[in-house]
Coordinates of C-alpha atoms and ligand atoms in Angstrom, one line a residue:
X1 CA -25.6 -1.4 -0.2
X2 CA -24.5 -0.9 -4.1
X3 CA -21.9 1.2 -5.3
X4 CA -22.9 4.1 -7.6
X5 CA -20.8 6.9 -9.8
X6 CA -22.7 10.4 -10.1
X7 CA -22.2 12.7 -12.5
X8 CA -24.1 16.0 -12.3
X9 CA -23.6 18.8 -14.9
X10 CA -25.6 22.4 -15.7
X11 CA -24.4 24.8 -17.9
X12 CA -22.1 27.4 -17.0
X13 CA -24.4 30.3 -18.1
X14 CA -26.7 28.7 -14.8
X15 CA -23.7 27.8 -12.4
X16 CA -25.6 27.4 -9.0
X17 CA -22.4 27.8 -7.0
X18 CA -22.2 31.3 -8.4
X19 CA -25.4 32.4 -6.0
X20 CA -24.6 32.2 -2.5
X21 CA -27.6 31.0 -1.1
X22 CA -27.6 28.8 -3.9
X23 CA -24.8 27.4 -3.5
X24 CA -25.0 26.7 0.5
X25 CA -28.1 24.5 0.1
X26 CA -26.5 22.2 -2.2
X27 CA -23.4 21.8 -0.1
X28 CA -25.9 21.8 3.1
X29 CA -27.7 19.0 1.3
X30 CA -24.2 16.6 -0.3
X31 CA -22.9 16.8 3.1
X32 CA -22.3 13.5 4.7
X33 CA -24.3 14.1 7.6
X34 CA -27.4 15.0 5.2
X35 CA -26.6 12.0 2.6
X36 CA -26.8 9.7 5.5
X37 CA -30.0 10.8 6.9
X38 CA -31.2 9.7 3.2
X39 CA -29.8 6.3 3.7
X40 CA -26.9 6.9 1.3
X41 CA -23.3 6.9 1.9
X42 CA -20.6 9.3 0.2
X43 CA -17.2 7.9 -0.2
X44 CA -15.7 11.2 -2.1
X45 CA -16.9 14.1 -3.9
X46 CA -14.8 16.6 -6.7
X47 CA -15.7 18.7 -9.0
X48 CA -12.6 19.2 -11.6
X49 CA -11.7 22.3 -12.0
X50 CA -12.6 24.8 -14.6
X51 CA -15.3 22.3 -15.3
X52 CA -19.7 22.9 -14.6
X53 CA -19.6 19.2 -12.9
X54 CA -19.5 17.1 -9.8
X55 CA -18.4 13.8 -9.2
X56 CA -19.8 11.6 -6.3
X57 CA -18.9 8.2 -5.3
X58 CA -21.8 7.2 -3.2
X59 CA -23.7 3.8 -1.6
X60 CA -27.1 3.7 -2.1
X61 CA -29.5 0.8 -1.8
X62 CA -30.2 1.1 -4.8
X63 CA -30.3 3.7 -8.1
X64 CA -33.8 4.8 -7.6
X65 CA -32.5 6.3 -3.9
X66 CA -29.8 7.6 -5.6
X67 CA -32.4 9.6 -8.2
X68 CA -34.2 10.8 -4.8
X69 CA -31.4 11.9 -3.7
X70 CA -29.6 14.3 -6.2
X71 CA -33.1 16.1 -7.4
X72 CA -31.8 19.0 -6.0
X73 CA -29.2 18.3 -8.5
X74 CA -31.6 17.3 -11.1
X75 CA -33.2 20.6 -11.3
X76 CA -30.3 22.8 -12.2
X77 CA -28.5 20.5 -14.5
X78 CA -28.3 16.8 -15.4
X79 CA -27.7 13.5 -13.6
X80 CA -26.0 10.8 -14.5
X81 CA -26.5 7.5 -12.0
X82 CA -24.2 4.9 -12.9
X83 CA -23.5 1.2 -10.9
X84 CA -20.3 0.6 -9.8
X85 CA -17.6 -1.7 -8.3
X86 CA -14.7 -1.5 -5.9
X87 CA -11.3 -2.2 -7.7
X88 CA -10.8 -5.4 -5.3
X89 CA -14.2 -6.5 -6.9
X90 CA -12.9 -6.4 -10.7
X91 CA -9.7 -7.9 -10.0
X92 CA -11.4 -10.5 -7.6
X93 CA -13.8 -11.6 -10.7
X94 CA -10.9 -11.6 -13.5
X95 CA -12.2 -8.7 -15.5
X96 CA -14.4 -5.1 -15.5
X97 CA -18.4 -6.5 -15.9
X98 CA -17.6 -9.9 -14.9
X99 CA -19.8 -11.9 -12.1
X100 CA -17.9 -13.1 -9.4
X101 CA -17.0 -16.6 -10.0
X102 CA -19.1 -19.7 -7.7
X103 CA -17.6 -21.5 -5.2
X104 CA -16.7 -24.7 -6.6
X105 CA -17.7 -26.5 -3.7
X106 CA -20.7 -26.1 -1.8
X107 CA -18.9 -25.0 1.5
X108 CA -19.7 -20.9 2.1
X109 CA -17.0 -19.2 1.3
X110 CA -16.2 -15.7 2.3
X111 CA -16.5 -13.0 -0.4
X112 CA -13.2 -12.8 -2.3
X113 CA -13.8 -9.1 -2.9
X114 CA -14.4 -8.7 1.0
X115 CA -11.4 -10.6 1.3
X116 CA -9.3 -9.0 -1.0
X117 CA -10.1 -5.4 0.2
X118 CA -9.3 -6.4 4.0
X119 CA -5.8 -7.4 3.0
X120 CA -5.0 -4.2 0.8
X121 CA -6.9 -1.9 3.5
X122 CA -3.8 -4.2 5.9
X123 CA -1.4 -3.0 3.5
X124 CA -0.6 -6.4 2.1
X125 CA 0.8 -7.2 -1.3
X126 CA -1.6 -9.1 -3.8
X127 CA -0.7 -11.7 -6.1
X128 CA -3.6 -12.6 -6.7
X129 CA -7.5 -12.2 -5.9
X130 CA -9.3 -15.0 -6.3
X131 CA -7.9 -17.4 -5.1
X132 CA -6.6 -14.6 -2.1
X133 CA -2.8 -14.6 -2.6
X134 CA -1.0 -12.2 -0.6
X135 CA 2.6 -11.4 0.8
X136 CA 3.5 -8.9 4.3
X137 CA 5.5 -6.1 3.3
X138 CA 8.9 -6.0 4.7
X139 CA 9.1 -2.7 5.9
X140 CA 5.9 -3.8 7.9
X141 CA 7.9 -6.8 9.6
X142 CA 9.9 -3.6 11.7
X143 CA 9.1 -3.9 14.9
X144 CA 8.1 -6.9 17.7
X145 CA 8.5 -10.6 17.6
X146 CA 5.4 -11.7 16.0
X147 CA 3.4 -9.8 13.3
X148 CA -0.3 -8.4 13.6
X149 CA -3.0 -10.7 12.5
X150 CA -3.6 -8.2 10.0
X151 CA 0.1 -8.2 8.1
X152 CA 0.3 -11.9 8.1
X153 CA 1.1 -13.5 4.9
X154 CA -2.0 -15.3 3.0
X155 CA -1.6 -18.1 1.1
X156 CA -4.8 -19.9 -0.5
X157 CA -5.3 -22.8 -3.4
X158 CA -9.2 -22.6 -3.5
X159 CA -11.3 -20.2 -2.3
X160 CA -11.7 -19.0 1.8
X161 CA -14.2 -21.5 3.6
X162 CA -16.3 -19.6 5.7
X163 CA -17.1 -22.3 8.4
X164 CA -20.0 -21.9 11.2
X165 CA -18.1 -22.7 14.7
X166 CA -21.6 -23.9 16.5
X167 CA -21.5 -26.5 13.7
X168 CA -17.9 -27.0 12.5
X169 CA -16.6 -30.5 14.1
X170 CA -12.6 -32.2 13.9
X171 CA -13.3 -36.2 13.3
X172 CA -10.4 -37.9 13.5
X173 CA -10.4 -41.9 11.9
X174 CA -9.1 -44.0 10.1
X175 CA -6.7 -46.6 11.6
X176 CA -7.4 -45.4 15.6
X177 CA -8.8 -47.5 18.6
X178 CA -11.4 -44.4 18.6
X179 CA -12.9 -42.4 16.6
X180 CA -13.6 -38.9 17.8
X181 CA -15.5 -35.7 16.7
X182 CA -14.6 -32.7 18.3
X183 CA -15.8 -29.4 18.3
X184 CA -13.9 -26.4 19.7
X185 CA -15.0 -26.4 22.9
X186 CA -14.1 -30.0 24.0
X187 CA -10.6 -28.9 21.7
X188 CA -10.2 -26.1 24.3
X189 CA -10.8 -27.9 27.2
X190 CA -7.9 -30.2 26.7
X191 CA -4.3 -29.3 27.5
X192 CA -3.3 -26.3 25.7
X193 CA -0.2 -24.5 25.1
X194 CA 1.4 -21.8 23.1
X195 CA 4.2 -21.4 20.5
X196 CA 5.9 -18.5 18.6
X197 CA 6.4 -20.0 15.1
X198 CA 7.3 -18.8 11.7
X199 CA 5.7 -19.9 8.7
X200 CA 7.2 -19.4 5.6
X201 CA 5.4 -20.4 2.1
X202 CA 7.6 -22.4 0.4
X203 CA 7.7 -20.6 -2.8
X204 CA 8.7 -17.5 -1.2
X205 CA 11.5 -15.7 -3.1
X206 CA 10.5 -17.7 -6.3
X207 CA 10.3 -14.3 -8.2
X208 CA 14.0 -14.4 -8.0
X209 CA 14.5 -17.5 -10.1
X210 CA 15.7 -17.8 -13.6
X211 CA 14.4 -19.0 -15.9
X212 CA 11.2 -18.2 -14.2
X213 CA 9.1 -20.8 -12.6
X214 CA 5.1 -21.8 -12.5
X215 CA 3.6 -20.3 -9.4
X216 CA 2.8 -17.5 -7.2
X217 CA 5.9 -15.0 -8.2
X218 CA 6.2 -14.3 -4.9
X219 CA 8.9 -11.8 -3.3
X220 CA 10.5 -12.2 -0.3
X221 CA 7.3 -11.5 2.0
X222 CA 5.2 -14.6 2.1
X223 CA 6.8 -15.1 5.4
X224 CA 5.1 -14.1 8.9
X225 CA 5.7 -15.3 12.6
X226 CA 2.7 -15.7 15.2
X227 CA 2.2 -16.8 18.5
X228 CA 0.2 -19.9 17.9
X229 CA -2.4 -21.2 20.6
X230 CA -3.9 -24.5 20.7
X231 CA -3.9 -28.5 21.6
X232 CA -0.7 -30.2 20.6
X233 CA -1.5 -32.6 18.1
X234 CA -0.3 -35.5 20.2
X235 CA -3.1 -34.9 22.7
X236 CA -5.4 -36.0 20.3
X237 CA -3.7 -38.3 18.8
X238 CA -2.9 -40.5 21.8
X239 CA -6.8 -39.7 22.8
X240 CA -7.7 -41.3 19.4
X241 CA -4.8 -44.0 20.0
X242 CA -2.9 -44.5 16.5
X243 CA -2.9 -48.7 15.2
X244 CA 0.0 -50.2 14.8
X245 CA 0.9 -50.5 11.0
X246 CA -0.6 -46.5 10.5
X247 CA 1.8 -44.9 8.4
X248 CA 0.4 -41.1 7.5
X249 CA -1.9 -38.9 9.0
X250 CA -3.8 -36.9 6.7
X251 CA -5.0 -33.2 7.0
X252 CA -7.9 -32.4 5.6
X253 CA -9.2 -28.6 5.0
X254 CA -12.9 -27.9 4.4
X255 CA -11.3 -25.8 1.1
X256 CA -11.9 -28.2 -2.2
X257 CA -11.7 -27.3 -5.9
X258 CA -10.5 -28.1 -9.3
X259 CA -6.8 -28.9 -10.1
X260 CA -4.5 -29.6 -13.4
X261 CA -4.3 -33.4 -13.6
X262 CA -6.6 -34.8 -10.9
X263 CA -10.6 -35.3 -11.7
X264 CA -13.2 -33.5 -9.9
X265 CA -12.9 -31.5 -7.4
X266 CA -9.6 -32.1 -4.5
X267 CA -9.2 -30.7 -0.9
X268 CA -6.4 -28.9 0.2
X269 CA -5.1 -32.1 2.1
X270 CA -1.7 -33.1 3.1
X271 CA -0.1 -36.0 5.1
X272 CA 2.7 -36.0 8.0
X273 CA 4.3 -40.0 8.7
X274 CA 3.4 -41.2 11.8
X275 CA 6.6 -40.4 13.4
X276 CA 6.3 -36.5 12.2
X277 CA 2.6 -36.3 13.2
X278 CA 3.7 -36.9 17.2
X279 CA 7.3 -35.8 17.0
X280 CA 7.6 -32.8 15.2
X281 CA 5.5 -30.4 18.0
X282 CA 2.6 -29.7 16.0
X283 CA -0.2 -27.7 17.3
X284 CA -4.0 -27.7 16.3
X285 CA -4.2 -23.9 16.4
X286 CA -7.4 -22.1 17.4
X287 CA -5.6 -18.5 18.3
X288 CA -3.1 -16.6 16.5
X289 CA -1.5 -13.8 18.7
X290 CA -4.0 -13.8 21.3
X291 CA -6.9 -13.5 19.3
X292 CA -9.2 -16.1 17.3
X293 CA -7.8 -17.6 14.4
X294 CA -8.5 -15.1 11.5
X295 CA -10.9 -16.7 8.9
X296 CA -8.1 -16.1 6.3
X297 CA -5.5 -18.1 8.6
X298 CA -7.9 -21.1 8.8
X299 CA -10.9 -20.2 11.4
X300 CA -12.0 -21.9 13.6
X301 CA -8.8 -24.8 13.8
X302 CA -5.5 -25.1 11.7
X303 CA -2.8 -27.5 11.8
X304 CA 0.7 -25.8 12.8
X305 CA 4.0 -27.5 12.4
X306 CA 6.7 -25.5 13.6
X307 CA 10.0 -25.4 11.2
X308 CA 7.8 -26.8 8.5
X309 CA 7.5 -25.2 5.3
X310 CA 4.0 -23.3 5.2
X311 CA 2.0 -26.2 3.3
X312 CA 2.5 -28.3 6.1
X313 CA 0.2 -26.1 8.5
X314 CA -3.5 -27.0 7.3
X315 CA -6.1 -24.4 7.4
X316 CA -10.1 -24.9 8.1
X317 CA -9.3 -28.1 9.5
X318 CA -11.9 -30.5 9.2
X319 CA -10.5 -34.2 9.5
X320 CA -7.3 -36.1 10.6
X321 CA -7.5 -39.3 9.2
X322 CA -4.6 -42.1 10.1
X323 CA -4.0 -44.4 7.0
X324 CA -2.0 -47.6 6.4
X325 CA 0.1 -46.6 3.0
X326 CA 1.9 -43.4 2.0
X327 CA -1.1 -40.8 1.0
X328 CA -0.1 -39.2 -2.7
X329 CA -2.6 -36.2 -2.5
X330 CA -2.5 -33.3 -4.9
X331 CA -0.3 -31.0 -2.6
X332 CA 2.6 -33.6 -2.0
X333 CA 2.6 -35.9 -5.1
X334 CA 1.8 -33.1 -7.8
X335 CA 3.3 -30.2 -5.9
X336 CA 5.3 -29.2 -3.3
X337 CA 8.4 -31.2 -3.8
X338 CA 12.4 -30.5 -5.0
X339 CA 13.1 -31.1 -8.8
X340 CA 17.0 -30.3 -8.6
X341 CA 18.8 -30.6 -12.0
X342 CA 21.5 -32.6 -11.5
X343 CA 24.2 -33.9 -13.6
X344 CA 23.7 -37.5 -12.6
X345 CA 19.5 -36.9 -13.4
X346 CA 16.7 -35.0 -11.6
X347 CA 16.8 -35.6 -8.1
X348 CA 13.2 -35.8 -6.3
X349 CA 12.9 -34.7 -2.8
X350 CA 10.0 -33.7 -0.6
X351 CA 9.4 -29.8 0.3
X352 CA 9.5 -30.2 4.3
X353 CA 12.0 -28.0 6.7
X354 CA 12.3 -24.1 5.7
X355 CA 15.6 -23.5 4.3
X356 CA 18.0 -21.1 6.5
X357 CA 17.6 -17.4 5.6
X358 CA 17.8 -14.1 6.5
X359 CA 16.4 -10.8 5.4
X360 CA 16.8 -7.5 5.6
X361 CA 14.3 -5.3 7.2
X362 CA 15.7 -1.7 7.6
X363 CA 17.0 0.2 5.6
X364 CA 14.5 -0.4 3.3
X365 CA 15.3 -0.5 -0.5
X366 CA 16.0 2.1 -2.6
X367 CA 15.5 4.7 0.6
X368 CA 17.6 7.5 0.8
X369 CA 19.5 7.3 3.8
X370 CA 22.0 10.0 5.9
X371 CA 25.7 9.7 5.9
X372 CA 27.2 8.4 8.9
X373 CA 26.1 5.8 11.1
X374 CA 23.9 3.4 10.1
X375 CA 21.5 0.5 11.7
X376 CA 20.7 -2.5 9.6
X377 CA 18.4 -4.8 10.6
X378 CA 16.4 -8.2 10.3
X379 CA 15.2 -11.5 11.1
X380 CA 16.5 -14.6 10.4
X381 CA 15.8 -18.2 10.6
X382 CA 15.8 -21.9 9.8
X383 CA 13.3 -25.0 10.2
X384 CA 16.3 -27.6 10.5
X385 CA 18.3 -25.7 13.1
X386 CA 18.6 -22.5 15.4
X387 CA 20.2 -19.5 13.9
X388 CA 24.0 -19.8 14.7
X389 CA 25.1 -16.3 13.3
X390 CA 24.4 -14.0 10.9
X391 CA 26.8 -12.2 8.7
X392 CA 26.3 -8.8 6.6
X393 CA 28.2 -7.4 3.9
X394 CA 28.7 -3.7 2.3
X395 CA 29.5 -2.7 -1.0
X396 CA 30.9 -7.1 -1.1
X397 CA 33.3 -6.3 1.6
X398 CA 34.4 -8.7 4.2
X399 CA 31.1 -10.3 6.1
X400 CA 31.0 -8.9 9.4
X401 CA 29.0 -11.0 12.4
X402 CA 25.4 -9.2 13.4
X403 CA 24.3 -9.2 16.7
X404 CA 21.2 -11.4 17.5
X405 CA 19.5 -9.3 19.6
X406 CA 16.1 -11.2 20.2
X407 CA 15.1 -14.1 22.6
X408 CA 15.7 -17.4 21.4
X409 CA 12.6 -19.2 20.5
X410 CA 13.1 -22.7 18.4
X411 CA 10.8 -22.4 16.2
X412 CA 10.8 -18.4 15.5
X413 CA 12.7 -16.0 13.6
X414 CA 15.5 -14.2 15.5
X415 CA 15.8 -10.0 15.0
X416 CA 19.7 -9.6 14.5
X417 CA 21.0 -6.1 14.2
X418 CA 24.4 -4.3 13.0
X419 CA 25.8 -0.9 13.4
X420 CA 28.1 0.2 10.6
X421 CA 29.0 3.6 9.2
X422 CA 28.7 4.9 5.5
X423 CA 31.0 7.5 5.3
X424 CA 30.8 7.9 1.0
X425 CA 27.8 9.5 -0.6
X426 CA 26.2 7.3 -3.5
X427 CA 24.8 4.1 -4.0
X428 CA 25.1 1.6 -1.8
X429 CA 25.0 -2.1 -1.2
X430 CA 23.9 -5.0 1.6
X431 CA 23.8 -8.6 1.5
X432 CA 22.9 -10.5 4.3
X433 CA 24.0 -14.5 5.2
X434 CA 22.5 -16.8 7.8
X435 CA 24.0 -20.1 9.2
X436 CA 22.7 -22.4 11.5
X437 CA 23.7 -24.9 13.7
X438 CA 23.5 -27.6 11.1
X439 CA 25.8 -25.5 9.4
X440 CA 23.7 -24.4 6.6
X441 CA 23.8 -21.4 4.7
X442 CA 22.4 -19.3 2.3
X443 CA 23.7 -19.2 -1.2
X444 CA 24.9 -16.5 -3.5
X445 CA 22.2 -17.3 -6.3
X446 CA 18.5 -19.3 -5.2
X447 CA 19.2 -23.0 -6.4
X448 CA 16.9 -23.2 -9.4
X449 CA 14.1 -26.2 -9.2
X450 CA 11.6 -26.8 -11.7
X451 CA 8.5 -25.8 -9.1
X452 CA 10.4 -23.2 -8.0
X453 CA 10.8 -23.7 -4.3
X454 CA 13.1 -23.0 -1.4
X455 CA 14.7 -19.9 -3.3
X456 CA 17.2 -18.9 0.0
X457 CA 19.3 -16.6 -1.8
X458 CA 21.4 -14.1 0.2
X459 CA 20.0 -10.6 -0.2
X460 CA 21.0 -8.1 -1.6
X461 CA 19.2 -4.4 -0.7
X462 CA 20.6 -1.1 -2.7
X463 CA 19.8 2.6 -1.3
X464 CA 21.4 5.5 -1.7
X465 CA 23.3 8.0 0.1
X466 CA 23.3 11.7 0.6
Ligands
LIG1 N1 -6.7 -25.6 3.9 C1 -5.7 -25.0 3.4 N2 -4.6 -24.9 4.2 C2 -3.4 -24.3 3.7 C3 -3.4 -23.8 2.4 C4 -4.6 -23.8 1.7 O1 -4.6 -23.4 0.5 N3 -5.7 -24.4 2.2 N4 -2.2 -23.2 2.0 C5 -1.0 -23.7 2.7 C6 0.2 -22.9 2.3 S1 1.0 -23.3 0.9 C7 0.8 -22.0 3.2 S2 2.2 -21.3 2.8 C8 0.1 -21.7 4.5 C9 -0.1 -20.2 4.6 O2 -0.7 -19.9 5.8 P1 -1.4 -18.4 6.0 O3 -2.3 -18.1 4.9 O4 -2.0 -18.4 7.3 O5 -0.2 -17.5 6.0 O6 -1.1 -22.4 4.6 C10 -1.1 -23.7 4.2 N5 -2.4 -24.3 4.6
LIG2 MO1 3.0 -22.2 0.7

């Protein structure tokens, strides 16, 4: 099905609509249950006012059903048939009238305007099309323990592999006794077991950095928690049995493409050391809150590593492969590590554990809220250690301590909750702190890095009173 425009106009001296009869049998014959009989679909009809005209956005097979259709049309006035395209279908191919850009790779990918219509019909915030780039809304984060499939947080390099299950298989090699190739059902046949986990991208809260950064300008949304089902990856690695002398264990994705400095085409790939890969309770994830994985999230099998910046959790999984030296692949040796400015010289260090923070999740910012009483409340949480407290300030008064008011789960955000009292009309202000048991915390400004990531700020939400 194609997407048309339809203009129809007749002069006012003819207006059909002014004879009753008319006028019936041409709303009898634009209404939906007529339209689909002809094997078209209306989306939305107008006709402006003061104006001999009406507007239909319609899908049709094709123009010349289109032209069947509105000769009722035809013979009081003119029609105009033109092709269309969804708005997620412009901004998916970079510009109005542009193709949508090949793959380039020859996996099948799923149809970035497809994809970037599900996640605004989800209510997600784009960053981007094509690749699909997409933070949750905070206000959406209200609510349960883990977020819907559908409100996740999306984060893509290349495009979205679209990978037949009957076919797809997991080969892990490299320095093992045994090689193996899996397919999902021997993965979930072996021991299974399920974790609530946060993932956070680590470039989340980079829009708040000054001078501004290279990257995805993400908010403070690309953060989502899940309850995670799968094999832990030990399982399979002690099935495969690791060599002595193996250092890293690569991840592989089926997603491939082009990248600044590196010839041909790359895979999204990344390494854990040895001692990471089997300590650090990674799961090869095949269900996300009950349900399949979503295609966007990595169907049919993703790597999850719990307390691990995003980037560590491989999507579209298609190889583990256990090497003898460090690996230096695009997303670890190019990207994805600490540049700090320091005085003594730039300090390198590798992006791995999420940084302690906090956010604030009601009230939401810049809402008008009553006088009086007044519940704030959030999630907060850390990679390196569990939440110790969490600390909220108003108008920069004193911080007070928040109640943490969800179960404790290690590798999850925590809801925490505080009931305060604004008894001034006006604008008003709320930071939030977390610690944890490390004794980290969140600083006053995000600690600028030249990749821009890790930006832990403390927030700050305004809204006004009264
Ligand atoms: N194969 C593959 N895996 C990937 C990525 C990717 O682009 N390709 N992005 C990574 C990054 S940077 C993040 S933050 C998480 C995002 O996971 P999500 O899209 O399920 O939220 O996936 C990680 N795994
Ligand atoms: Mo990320």
């Amino acid at each position: 099905m194609a997407l048309y425009v339809v203009q129809h106009r007749h002069d006012a001296s003819s207006c059909p609509a002014e004879d009753p009869d008319e006028a019936a049998q041409l709303l009898n014959w634009v209404s939906r249950p007529n339209a689909k009989r002809h094997g078209i679909e209306i989306r939305a009809e107008a006709v402006p006012i003061g104006d001999h005209a009406l507007y239909l956005i319609l899908e049709a097979r094709d123009d010349e059903q289109v032209r069947q259709f509105m000769q009722p049309f035809a013979r009081v006035g003119t029609v105009d048939i033109q092709a269309a395209s969804t708005c997620a279908r412009v901004v998916a191919s970079g510009g109005c009238a542009l193709p949508i850009r090949p793959a380039e790779s020859g996996v099948p990918a799923l149809d970035p305007e497809e994809a970037c219509q599900r996640a605004i019909d989800a209510g997600l915030l784009v960053h981007r099309a094509h690749p699909l780039n997409c933070e949750t809304s905070i206000p959406a984060l209200v609510g349960g323990q883990v977020m819907p499939n559908a409100h996740f947080y999306v984060r893509n390099h290349f495009q979205l592999p679209d990978l037949d299950p009957s076919t797809w298989r997991l080969s892990v090699d490299g320095q093992v006794e045994r090689a193996l190739s899996l397919n999902l059902h021997d993965l979930q046949r072996l021991p299974s077991q399920s974790l609530v986990v946060t993932l956070e991208c680590a470039g989340n809260g980079r829009a708040a950095l000054a001078p501004k950064t290279d990257g995805e300008q993400w908010q403070l949304g690309a953060v989502s928690t899940a309850e995670w089902t799968g094999v832990p990856l030990v399982e399979v690695l002690d099935r495969a049995g690791i060599r002595p002398g193996a250092v890293d264990v690569i991840f592989r994705g089926a997603d491939t493409g082009i990248v600044d400095g590196r010839d041909g085409t790359v895979a999204f790939e990344r390494s854990l050391g040895v001692n990471d890969a089997r300590g650090s309770e990674a799961l090869l994830a095949y269900a996300m809150n009950g349900e399949a994985l979503p295609l966007q999230h990595g169907f049919p099998l993703r790597l999850v590593v719990p307390g691990w910046y995003g980037v560590a959790s491989v999507k579209w999984l298609s190889q583990i492969e256990v090497v003898q030296s460090p690996f230096a692949g695009f997303f670890q040796a190019d990207r994805y590590f600490y540049e700090w400015p320091r005085e003594a010289g730039v300090v390198i260090e590798p992006v791995t554990l999420q940084r302690v923070r906090s956010l604030i999740t009601e009230p939401e910012p810049d809402r008008a809220v009553e006088l009086g009483e007044l519940a704030v409340r959030g999630v907060a949480w850390s990679g390196a250690a569990p939440i110790a407290r969490v600390e909220l300030s108003v108008d920069g008064g004193a911080y007070q301590e928040a109640r943490l008011v969800s179960e404790r789960k290690r590798h999850s955000w925590m809801w925490w909750e505080v009931l305060t009292h604004i008894d001034r009309p006006g604008r008003h202000r709320l930071q939030v702190r977390a610690t944890d048991l490390a004794g980290r915390t969140q600083p006053e400004q995000p600690e600028w890095n030249r990749l821009g990531y890790g930006s832990n700020a403390i927030q700050s939400v305004t809204f006004q009173v009264g």
